[in-house]
mmCIF file of C-alpha atoms and ligand atoms in Angstrom:
data_model
loop_
_atom_site.group_PDB
_atom_site.id
_atom_site.type_symbol
_atom_site.label_atom_id
_atom_site.label_comp_id
_atom_site.label_asym_id
_atom_site.label_seq_id
_atom_site.Cartn_x
_atom_site.Cartn_y
_atom_site.Cartn_z
ATOM 1 C CA MET L 23 -37.981 76.454 171.116
ATOM 2 C CA SER L 24 -38.826 74.288 174.119
ATOM 3 C CA ALA L 25 -42.356 72.890 174.594
ATOM 4 C CA GLN L 26 -42.707 75.152 177.627
ATOM 5 C CA ALA L 27 -41.826 78.223 175.547
ATOM 6 C CA GLN L 28 -44.462 77.232 172.987
ATOM 7 C CA HIS L 29 -47.034 76.708 175.708
ATOM 8 C CA ASN L 30 -46.587 80.116 177.356
ATOM 9 C CA GLN L 31 -47.531 83.252 175.559
ATOM 10 C CA GLN L 32 -44.440 84.691 173.891
ATOM 11 C CA PHE L 33 -43.175 88.157 174.771
ATOM 12 C CA ILE L 34 -44.201 90.137 171.701
ATOM 13 C CA ASP L 35 -44.873 93.836 172.206
ATOM 14 C CA SER L 36 -47.691 95.911 170.742
ATOM 15 C CA PHE L 37 -45.494 96.828 167.746
ATOM 16 C CA GLY L 38 -44.802 93.196 166.914
ATOM 17 C CA ARG L 39 -41.266 93.174 168.285
ATOM 18 C CA ARG L 40 -40.296 89.795 169.717
ATOM 19 C CA ILE L 41 -38.422 90.196 173.023
ATOM 20 C CA GLU L 42 -35.407 87.899 173.016
ATOM 21 C CA ASP L 43 -32.791 89.761 175.019
ATOM 22 C CA MET L 44 -32.853 90.591 178.725
ATOM 23 C CA ARG L 45 -30.208 92.793 180.371
ATOM 24 C CA VAL L 46 -29.938 91.874 184.022
ATOM 25 C CA SER L 47 -28.299 94.287 186.427
ATOM 26 C CA VAL L 48 -26.855 92.334 189.326
ATOM 27 C CA ILE L 49 -25.694 95.288 191.436
ATOM 28 C CA ASP L 50 -25.913 99.071 191.421
ATOM 29 C CA LYS L 51 -22.489 99.619 193.030
ATOM 30 C CA CYS L 52 -19.355 100.238 190.993
ATOM 31 C CA ASN L 53 -15.617 100.498 191.578
ATOM 32 C CA PHE L 54 -15.304 103.282 188.954
ATOM 33 C CA ARG L 55 -17.085 106.634 188.746
ATOM 34 C CA CYS L 56 -17.258 107.359 185.015
ATOM 35 C CA THR L 57 -18.207 110.991 184.501
ATOM 36 C CA TYR L 58 -20.824 110.126 181.839
ATOM 37 C CA CYS L 59 -22.551 107.628 184.147
ATOM 38 C CA MET L 60 -22.156 108.297 187.871
ATOM 39 C CA PRO L 61 -21.628 111.326 190.076
ATOM 40 C CA ALA L 62 -18.214 111.602 191.820
ATOM 41 C CA GLU L 63 -19.931 110.835 195.104
ATOM 42 C CA GLY L 64 -23.282 110.944 196.776
ATOM 43 C CA LEU L 65 -25.221 108.271 194.880
ATOM 44 C CA ALA L 66 -27.194 106.264 197.452
ATOM 45 C CA TRP L 67 -26.613 102.498 197.150
ATOM 46 C CA LEU L 68 -29.336 99.929 197.394
ATOM 47 C CA ARG L 69 -29.367 97.988 200.642
ATOM 48 C CA ASN L 70 -28.522 94.299 200.372
ATOM 49 C CA ARG L 71 -32.067 93.192 201.057
ATOM 50 C CA GLU L 72 -33.326 95.424 198.248
ATOM 51 C CA ILE L 73 -31.212 93.593 195.663
ATOM 52 C CA LEU L 74 -32.610 90.468 194.026
ATOM 53 C CA THR L 75 -31.057 87.229 195.245
ATOM 54 C CA PHE L 76 -29.613 84.755 192.733
ATOM 55 C CA ASP L 77 -32.685 82.561 193.261
ATOM 56 C CA GLU L 78 -34.949 85.490 192.374
ATOM 57 C CA ILE L 79 -32.894 86.454 189.316
ATOM 58 C CA GLU L 80 -32.877 82.842 188.121
ATOM 59 C CA ARG L 81 -36.634 82.624 188.522
ATOM 60 C CA VAL L 82 -37.275 85.798 186.508
ATOM 61 C CA VAL L 83 -34.862 84.585 183.813
ATOM 62 C CA ARG L 84 -36.589 81.200 183.668
ATOM 63 C CA ILE L 85 -39.998 82.806 183.277
ATOM 64 C CA ALA L 86 -38.645 85.120 180.558
ATOM 65 C CA ALA L 87 -36.921 82.213 178.782
ATOM 66 C CA GLU L 88 -40.196 80.266 178.757
ATOM 67 C CA ARG L 89 -41.629 83.211 176.859
ATOM 68 C CA GLY L 90 -38.938 83.563 174.230
ATOM 69 C CA VAL L 91 -35.941 85.325 175.820
ATOM 70 C CA THR L 92 -32.761 83.541 174.702
ATOM 71 C CA GLN L 93 -29.995 86.049 175.447
ATOM 72 C CA ILE L 94 -29.047 87.196 178.950
ATOM 73 C CA ARG L 95 -26.530 89.997 179.444
ATOM 74 C CA LEU L 96 -25.321 90.608 182.980
ATOM 75 C CA THR L 97 -24.473 94.188 183.794
ATOM 76 C CA GLY L 98 -24.654 96.754 186.576
ATOM 77 C CA GLY L 99 -23.201 98.961 188.215
ATOM 78 C CA GLU L 100 -20.148 96.781 187.941
ATOM 79 C CA PRO L 101 -21.298 93.151 187.799
ATOM 80 C CA THR L 102 -17.928 91.673 188.817
ATOM 81 C CA VAL L 103 -18.336 93.385 192.196
ATOM 82 C CA ARG L 104 -21.331 91.150 192.974
ATOM 83 C CA LYS L 105 -20.141 88.277 195.136
ATOM 84 C CA GLY L 106 -20.511 84.872 193.461
ATOM 85 C CA LEU L 107 -21.040 86.204 189.929
ATOM 86 C CA PRO L 108 -19.515 83.075 188.258
ATOM 87 C CA ASP L 109 -21.999 80.965 190.203
ATOM 88 C CA LEU L 110 -24.897 83.040 188.853
ATOM 89 C CA ILE L 111 -23.547 82.665 185.305
ATOM 90 C CA SER L 112 -23.382 78.891 185.580
ATOM 91 C CA ARG L 113 -26.920 78.807 186.969
ATOM 92 C CA LEU L 114 -28.369 80.994 184.221
ATOM 93 C CA ILE L 115 -26.628 79.141 181.408
ATOM 94 C CA ARG L 116 -28.488 75.995 182.519
ATOM 95 C CA VAL L 117 -31.939 77.623 182.361
ATOM 96 C CA PRO L 118 -33.889 75.924 179.531
ATOM 97 C CA GLY L 119 -34.202 78.261 176.566
ATOM 98 C CA VAL L 120 -31.231 80.456 177.504
ATOM 99 C CA GLU L 121 -28.752 80.228 174.645
ATOM 100 C CA GLU L 122 -26.143 82.638 175.850
ATOM 101 C CA VAL L 123 -25.080 84.495 178.984
ATOM 102 C CA THR L 124 -22.808 87.455 178.363
ATOM 103 C CA LEU L 125 -21.239 90.124 180.534
ATOM 104 C CA THR L 126 -20.620 93.865 180.324
ATOM 105 C CA THR L 127 -17.815 94.963 182.645
ATOM 106 C CA ASN L 128 -15.340 97.773 183.193
ATOM 107 C CA GLY L 129 -12.608 95.116 183.187
ATOM 108 C CA PHE L 130 -10.922 96.119 186.443
ATOM 109 C CA LEU L 131 -11.316 92.679 188.057
ATOM 110 C CA LEU L 132 -10.870 90.607 184.904
ATOM 111 C CA ARG L 133 -7.240 89.698 185.449
ATOM 112 C CA ARG L 134 -8.347 87.878 188.597
ATOM 113 C CA MET L 135 -11.696 86.613 187.346
ATOM 114 C CA ALA L 136 -11.312 85.671 183.670
ATOM 115 C CA ARG L 137 -10.644 81.995 184.352
ATOM 116 C CA GLU L 138 -13.569 81.638 186.742
ATOM 117 C CA LEU L 139 -15.860 83.368 184.264
ATOM 118 C CA ALA L 140 -14.759 81.089 181.440
ATOM 119 C CA ASP L 141 -15.172 78.019 183.652
ATOM 120 C CA ALA L 142 -18.674 79.205 184.593
ATOM 121 C CA GLY L 143 -19.694 79.129 180.925
ATOM 122 C CA LEU L 144 -19.409 82.768 179.880
ATOM 123 C CA THR L 145 -19.062 82.856 176.103
ATOM 124 C CA ARG L 146 -19.009 86.530 175.219
ATOM 125 C CA ILE L 147 -17.911 89.724 176.916
ATOM 126 C CA ASN L 148 -18.000 93.499 176.473
ATOM 127 C CA VAL L 149 -15.279 95.451 178.210
ATOM 128 C CA SER L 150 -15.815 99.192 178.515
ATOM 129 C CA LEU L 151 -12.720 101.259 177.760
ATOM 130 C CA ASP L 152 -13.044 104.864 176.631
ATOM 131 C CA THR L 153 -9.417 105.876 176.238
ATOM 132 C CA LEU L 154 -5.983 104.306 175.838
ATOM 133 C CA THR L 155 -4.238 107.160 177.650
ATOM 134 C CA ARG L 156 -3.546 106.889 181.368
ATOM 135 C CA GLU L 157 -4.324 110.521 182.256
ATOM 136 C CA LYS L 158 -7.518 110.566 180.233
ATOM 137 C CA PHE L 159 -8.568 107.243 181.756
ATOM 138 C CA ALA L 160 -8.051 108.622 185.276
ATOM 139 C CA HIS L 161 -10.070 111.676 184.305
ATOM 140 C CA ILE L 162 -13.044 109.878 182.748
ATOM 141 C CA THR L 163 -13.353 107.005 185.255
ATOM 142 C CA ARG L 164 -12.088 109.062 188.220
ATOM 143 C CA ARG L 165 -9.796 106.051 188.929
ATOM 144 C CA ASP L 166 -6.192 105.469 187.801
ATOM 145 C CA HIS L 167 -6.651 101.874 186.611
ATOM 146 C CA LEU L 168 -5.925 101.738 182.867
ATOM 147 C CA ASP L 169 -3.143 99.157 183.301
ATOM 148 C CA GLU L 170 -5.429 96.775 185.212
ATOM 149 C CA VAL L 171 -8.077 96.950 182.477
ATOM 150 C CA LEU L 172 -5.515 96.311 179.717
ATOM 151 C CA ALA L 173 -4.097 93.399 181.753
ATOM 152 C CA GLY L 174 -7.639 92.063 182.186
ATOM 153 C CA LEU L 175 -8.144 92.124 178.422
ATOM 154 C CA GLU L 176 -4.879 90.247 177.899
ATOM 155 C CA GLU L 177 -5.959 87.662 180.436
ATOM 156 C CA LEU L 178 -9.187 87.160 178.483
ATOM 157 C CA GLU L 179 -7.163 86.349 175.372
ATOM 158 C CA LYS L 180 -5.989 83.169 177.144
ATOM 159 C CA HIS L 181 -9.589 81.928 177.384
ATOM 160 C CA SER L 182 -10.640 81.016 173.890
ATOM 161 C CA THR L 183 -14.195 80.064 174.889
ATOM 162 C CA ILE L 184 -14.942 83.754 175.535
ATOM 163 C CA ARG L 185 -15.181 85.227 172.034
ATOM 164 C CA PRO L 186 -15.509 87.741 170.593
ATOM 165 C CA ILE L 187 -13.939 90.135 173.082
ATOM 166 C CA LYS L 188 -15.636 93.461 172.473
ATOM 167 C CA VAL L 189 -14.200 96.741 173.698
ATOM 168 C CA ASN L 190 -16.821 99.483 174.017
ATOM 169 C CA ALA L 191 -15.818 103.139 174.046
ATOM 170 C CA VAL L 192 -18.313 105.905 174.797
ATOM 171 C CA ALA L 193 -17.607 108.630 172.229
ATOM 172 C CA ILE L 194 -17.662 112.192 173.534
ATOM 173 C CA ARG L 195 -16.869 115.234 171.420
ATOM 174 C CA GLY L 196 -13.763 117.002 172.651
ATOM 175 C CA PHE L 197 -12.507 113.827 174.339
ATOM 176 C CA THR L 198 -12.526 110.965 171.854
ATOM 177 C CA GLU L 199 -11.454 112.486 168.498
ATOM 178 C CA PRO L 200 -7.668 112.500 169.141
ATOM 179 C CA GLU L 201 -7.785 108.774 169.900
ATOM 180 C CA VAL L 202 -10.050 107.501 167.147
ATOM 181 C CA LEU L 203 -7.149 106.293 165.015
ATOM 182 C CA ASP L 204 -5.357 104.868 168.065
ATOM 183 C CA PHE L 205 -8.476 102.802 168.749
ATOM 184 C CA ALA L 206 -8.553 101.703 165.094
ATOM 185 C CA ARG L 207 -4.928 100.564 165.374
ATOM 186 C CA PHE L 208 -5.786 98.843 168.701
ATOM 187 C CA ALA L 209 -8.573 96.922 166.908
ATOM 188 C CA ARG L 210 -6.118 95.977 164.143
ATOM 189 C CA ARG L 211 -3.363 94.903 166.523
ATOM 190 C CA LYS L 212 -5.428 93.086 169.132
ATOM 191 C CA PRO L 213 -8.117 90.364 168.834
ATOM 192 C CA TYR L 214 -10.753 92.805 170.080
ATOM 193 C CA VAL L 215 -13.742 94.264 168.239
ATOM 194 C CA VAL L 216 -13.691 97.950 169.159
ATOM 195 C CA ARG L 217 -17.125 99.600 169.189
ATOM 196 C CA PHE L 218 -17.917 103.257 169.666
ATOM 197 C CA ILE L 219 -21.130 104.103 171.566
ATOM 198 C CA GLU L 220 -22.723 107.505 171.242
ATOM 199 C CA PHE L 221 -22.971 109.397 174.519
ATOM 200 C CA MET L 222 -26.597 109.306 175.737
ATOM 201 C CA PRO L 223 -28.436 111.518 178.234
ATOM 202 C CA LEU L 224 -28.253 108.920 180.998
ATOM 203 C CA ASP L 225 -25.517 110.489 183.129
ATOM 204 C CA ALA L 226 -26.347 111.016 186.799
ATOM 205 C CA ASP L 227 -24.903 114.556 186.665
ATOM 206 C CA GLU L 228 -27.374 115.468 183.901
ATOM 207 C CA SER L 229 -24.619 117.305 182.060
ATOM 208 C CA TRP L 230 -25.267 115.665 178.662
ATOM 209 C CA SER L 231 -25.644 118.147 175.847
ATOM 210 C CA ARG L 232 -26.044 117.660 172.126
ATOM 211 C CA GLU L 233 -22.720 119.479 171.569
ATOM 212 C CA GLN L 234 -20.964 116.553 173.260
ATOM 213 C CA LEU L 235 -22.421 114.094 170.778
ATOM 214 C CA LEU L 236 -19.738 112.677 168.471
ATOM 215 C CA THR L 237 -21.656 110.551 166.005
ATOM 216 C CA GLY L 238 -20.708 107.093 164.824
ATOM 217 C CA ARG L 239 -20.802 108.442 161.265
ATOM 218 C CA GLU L 240 -18.118 111.019 162.063
ATOM 219 C CA ILE L 241 -15.888 108.394 163.656
ATOM 220 C CA TYR L 242 -16.497 106.038 160.736
ATOM 221 C CA GLU L 243 -15.332 108.774 158.313
ATOM 222 C CA MET L 244 -12.182 109.417 160.353
ATOM 223 C CA ILE L 245 -11.224 105.743 160.370
ATOM 224 C CA ASN L 246 -12.297 104.945 156.815
ATOM 225 C CA ALA L 247 -10.115 107.772 155.458
ATOM 226 C CA VAL L 248 -6.990 106.069 156.812
ATOM 227 C CA TYR L 249 -7.965 102.411 157.134
ATOM 228 C CA PRO L 250 -10.696 101.591 154.574
ATOM 229 C CA LEU L 251 -13.673 99.753 156.041
ATOM 230 C CA VAL L 252 -16.036 97.199 154.510
ATOM 231 C CA PRO L 253 -19.538 96.639 156.015
ATOM 232 C CA ARG L 254 -20.317 93.267 157.523
ATOM 233 C CA ASP L 255 -23.764 91.722 157.557
ATOM 234 C CA THR L 256 -25.333 92.005 160.987
ATOM 235 C CA ASP L 257 -28.440 90.666 162.640
ATOM 236 C CA PRO L 258 -31.263 93.229 162.115
ATOM 237 C CA SER L 259 -31.881 93.437 165.891
ATOM 238 C CA SER L 260 -28.193 94.149 166.512
ATOM 239 C CA THR L 261 -27.505 97.543 168.017
ATOM 240 C CA SER L 262 -24.240 97.959 166.159
ATOM 241 C CA ARG L 263 -23.097 98.484 162.592
ATOM 242 C CA VAL L 264 -19.994 96.407 162.133
ATOM 243 C CA TYR L 265 -17.198 96.900 159.581
ATOM 244 C CA ARG L 266 -14.061 94.951 158.915
ATOM 245 C CA PHE L 267 -10.850 96.533 157.798
ATOM 246 C CA ALA L 268 -10.520 96.044 154.043
ATOM 247 C CA ASP L 269 -7.112 94.401 154.474
ATOM 248 C CA GLY L 270 -8.690 91.800 156.755
ATOM 249 C CA ARG L 271 -7.039 92.905 159.998
ATOM 250 C CA GLY L 272 -9.802 93.278 162.613
ATOM 251 C CA GLU L 273 -13.219 94.895 163.001
ATOM 252 C CA VAL L 274 -14.812 98.044 164.377
ATOM 253 C CA GLY L 275 -18.446 98.749 165.208
ATOM 254 C CA PHE L 276 -20.667 101.741 165.820
ATOM 255 C CA ILE L 277 -23.603 101.905 168.214
ATOM 256 C CA ASN L 278 -25.526 105.032 167.246
ATOM 257 C CA PRO L 279 -28.627 105.238 169.460
ATOM 258 C CA VAL L 280 -28.850 109.024 169.203
ATOM 259 C CA SER L 281 -28.028 109.770 165.554
ATOM 260 C CA GLU L 282 -29.481 106.562 164.063
ATOM 261 C CA PRO L 283 -31.967 105.098 166.575
ATOM 262 C CA PHE L 284 -32.568 101.362 166.242
ATOM 263 C CA CYS L 285 -35.785 101.325 168.301
ATOM 264 C CA SER L 286 -37.870 99.716 165.546
ATOM 265 C CA THR L 287 -35.904 96.472 165.888
ATOM 266 C CA CYS L 288 -35.293 96.654 169.638
ATOM 267 C CA ASN L 289 -35.770 93.212 171.176
ATOM 268 C CA ARG L 290 -34.615 94.083 174.701
ATOM 269 C CA ILE L 291 -36.017 94.431 178.204
ATOM 270 C CA ARG L 292 -34.085 95.167 181.381
ATOM 271 C CA LEU L 293 -34.218 93.958 184.960
ATOM 272 C CA THR L 294 -32.726 96.347 187.518
ATOM 273 C CA ALA L 295 -30.770 95.117 190.532
ATOM 274 C CA ASP L 296 -33.783 95.898 192.744
ATOM 275 C CA GLY L 297 -36.157 93.871 190.603
ATOM 276 C CA GLN L 298 -37.820 96.488 188.401
ATOM 277 C CA LEU L 299 -38.579 95.531 184.814
ATOM 278 C CA ARG L 300 -37.797 98.279 182.294
ATOM 279 C CA THR L 301 -38.785 98.108 178.647
ATOM 280 C CA CYS L 302 -36.528 100.923 177.407
ATOM 281 C CA LEU L 303 -33.313 102.561 178.623
ATOM 282 C CA PHE L 304 -35.292 105.797 178.584
ATOM 283 C CA SER L 305 -38.446 104.513 180.297
ATOM 284 C CA THR L 306 -40.051 106.928 182.712
ATOM 285 C CA TRP L 307 -41.902 104.060 184.414
ATOM 286 C CA GLU L 308 -40.983 100.594 185.721
ATOM 287 C CA THR L 309 -42.821 97.417 186.655
ATOM 288 C CA ASP L 310 -42.080 96.022 190.086
ATOM 289 C CA LEU L 311 -41.309 92.304 190.108
ATOM 290 C CA ARG L 312 -39.667 92.193 193.533
ATOM 291 C CA ALA L 313 -42.865 92.650 195.556
ATOM 292 C CA PRO L 314 -44.750 89.853 193.762
ATOM 293 C CA LEU L 315 -41.621 87.675 193.853
ATOM 294 C CA ARG L 316 -41.479 88.102 197.612
ATOM 295 C CA SER L 317 -45.170 87.764 198.316
ATOM 296 C CA GLY L 318 -45.765 84.341 196.844
ATOM 297 C CA ALA L 319 -46.813 85.117 193.246
ATOM 298 C CA SER L 320 -46.916 82.071 190.984
ATOM 299 C CA ASP L 321 -44.822 81.793 187.815
ATOM 300 C CA GLU L 322 -47.984 82.382 185.789
ATOM 301 C CA GLU L 323 -48.749 85.581 187.706
ATOM 302 C CA LEU L 324 -45.199 86.841 187.313
ATOM 303 C CA GLY L 325 -45.279 85.969 183.618
ATOM 304 C CA ARG L 326 -48.507 87.933 183.246
ATOM 305 C CA ILE L 327 -47.051 90.983 185.019
ATOM 306 C CA MET L 328 -43.955 90.851 182.790
ATOM 307 C CA HIS L 329 -46.076 90.431 179.697
ATOM 308 C CA GLY L 330 -48.167 93.445 180.695
ATOM 309 C CA ALA L 331 -44.978 95.523 180.807
ATOM 310 C CA VAL L 332 -43.823 94.143 177.438
ATOM 311 C CA LEU L 333 -47.136 95.220 175.903
ATOM 312 C CA ARG L 334 -46.438 98.771 177.088
ATOM 313 C CA LYS L 335 -42.916 98.804 175.622
ATOM 314 C CA GLU L 336 -42.264 102.239 174.155
ATOM 315 C CA MET L 337 -42.273 102.580 170.382
ATOM 316 C CA LYS L 338 -39.051 104.624 170.512
ATOM 317 C CA HIS L 339 -36.940 106.900 172.645
ATOM 318 C CA HIS L 340 -37.497 110.642 172.371
ATOM 319 C CA ILE L 341 -33.961 111.995 172.743
ATOM 320 C CA ASN L 342 -34.309 113.869 169.470
ATOM 321 C CA ASP L 343 -37.832 115.180 170.097
ATOM 322 C CA PRO L 344 -38.771 118.494 171.695
ATOM 323 C CA GLY L 345 -39.755 118.078 175.340
ATOM 324 C CA PHE L 346 -37.596 114.940 175.823
ATOM 325 C CA VAL L 347 -37.985 113.733 179.412
ATOM 326 C CA ARG L 348 -34.951 112.036 180.944
ATOM 327 C CA ALA L 349 -35.220 108.478 182.250
ATOM 328 C CA SER L 350 -36.246 108.001 185.854
ATOM 329 C CA ARG L 351 -32.760 106.680 186.739
ATOM 330 C CA SER L 352 -29.188 107.035 185.484
ATOM 331 C CA MET L 353 -27.226 104.361 183.609
ATOM 332 C CA SER L 354 -25.512 102.635 186.548
ATOM 333 C CA GLN L 355 -28.873 102.260 188.310
ATOM 334 C CA ILE L 356 -30.639 100.897 185.239
ATOM 335 C CA GLY L 357 -27.993 98.526 183.939
ATOM 336 C CA GLY L 358 -26.691 99.575 180.539
HETATM 337 N N1 SAM B 18 -19.825 98.797 184.726
HETATM 338 C C1 SAM B 18 -19.975 98.063 183.533
HETATM 339 C C2 SAM B 18 -19.290 98.753 182.367
HETATM 340 O O1 SAM B 18 -18.934 99.919 182.505
HETATM 341 O O2 SAM B 18 -19.128 98.097 181.349
HETATM 342 C C3 SAM B 18 -21.396 97.735 183.168
HETATM 343 C C4 SAM B 18 -22.439 98.812 183.396
HETATM 344 S S1 SAM B 18 -22.257 100.252 182.387
HETATM 345 C C5 SAM B 18 -23.605 101.222 182.928
HETATM 346 C C6 SAM B 18 -22.740 99.612 180.786
HETATM 347 C C7 SAM B 18 -22.322 100.414 179.601
HETATM 348 O O3 SAM B 18 -23.017 101.639 179.590
HETATM 349 C C8 SAM B 18 -20.843 100.765 179.542
HETATM 350 O O4 SAM B 18 -20.321 100.366 178.292
HETATM 351 C C9 SAM B 18 -20.828 102.255 179.662
HETATM 352 O O5 SAM B 18 -19.768 102.832 178.952
HETATM 353 C C10 SAM B 18 -22.164 102.618 179.060
HETATM 354 N N2 SAM B 18 -22.646 103.935 179.467
HETATM 355 C C11 SAM B 18 -22.781 104.435 180.712
HETATM 356 N N3 SAM B 18 -23.283 105.688 180.689
HETATM 357 C C12 SAM B 18 -23.477 105.990 179.384
HETATM 358 C C13 SAM B 18 -23.984 107.143 178.688
HETATM 359 N N4 SAM B 18 -24.393 108.230 179.351
HETATM 360 N N5 SAM B 18 -24.044 107.099 177.329
HETATM 361 C C14 SAM B 18 -23.629 105.996 176.654
HETATM 362 N N6 SAM B 18 -23.159 104.880 177.251
HETATM 363 C C15 SAM B 18 -23.071 104.875 178.598
HETATM 364 FE FE1 SF4 B 19 -19.257 102.045 186.655
HETATM 365 FE FE2 SF4 B 19 -19.772 101.114 184.246
HETATM 366 FE FE3 SF4 B 19 -20.957 103.371 185.099
HETATM 367 FE FE4 SF4 B 19 -18.358 103.396 184.599
HETATM 368 S S1 SF4 B 19 -20.007 103.004 183.096
HETATM 369 S S2 SF4 B 19 -19.330 104.227 186.433
HETATM 370 S S3 SF4 B 19 -17.730 101.374 185.148
HETATM 371 S S4 SF4 B 19 -21.270 101.360 185.916
#
């Protein structure tokens, strides 16, 4: 920990959770329209002046890093659509205290951008891919671009500084089951860690229902019956349970926020593209950083505002409780 980080009060919430991970959304726009995330059309975009500049993002990251945040994950919307993204990565990686800058992307632009991202200092990546079938891909993303995403993944393989390559699939009952074993074979054949994420009620269409939930446990059972799995030790704050195939060929993971919430070890906060700090994916409130950023607040003041939000971080999400209230924004607007 740097002297500066020791000097400033660390981000520890009222439940004793140390905040070390900040998800930074760099844009709300996207080149896909995944059914579980965005509406087909009609979502109003932020205006350019509403979106934080790179200088503003870097400043918020620096202040967070001085208070104990070490991991930065860039997301969106689709982060690769933000002009100059590699430049932002190389700036953030140099912020004292930041140990890693990672990216979550739909992969569409990776074939073109993988080299630039590697050169900028990106060391880890999550590529979202929910199906290996062209028709199903076109249905779920509302875009016919499976081949580009697969080509983007292959391009990543050439850049050995970006590892591991994680492929994240949102699991939806009635959609994912027929491909579970295909994904297992994909994870065995390719140098990608395939992870299944439970579908959460964060879709803009508000069509989520519990019947569509396909749990990580169910998928685990389907894979384990054919390709035996062995658990791997994971960091307690990790969102995923990771298993390797018993014969040593690859890994799969399960992110089970609905059926097995991991809120008690959550070490994350989120910054939206328009400069709102969120302490939970499911927060019904946000803390504005953009106004103080743009009206001359000092680093100390900004740090205090952020710390105030951290102290109000929710104990847990309430998806499974009666009277659950949906988040104030959908996934692409929050930054998943
Ligand atoms: N566009 C990028 C992408 O798709 O990877 C980054 C932003 S996207 C909002 C981040 C992640 O959230 C993706 O892995 C996506 O599959 C996931 N996601 C979006 N809506 C979701 C939902 N309702 N439930 C679970 N995961 C969701
Ligand atoms: Fe875009 Fe990612 Fe949302 Fe799909 S999940 S619509 S790629 S932001």
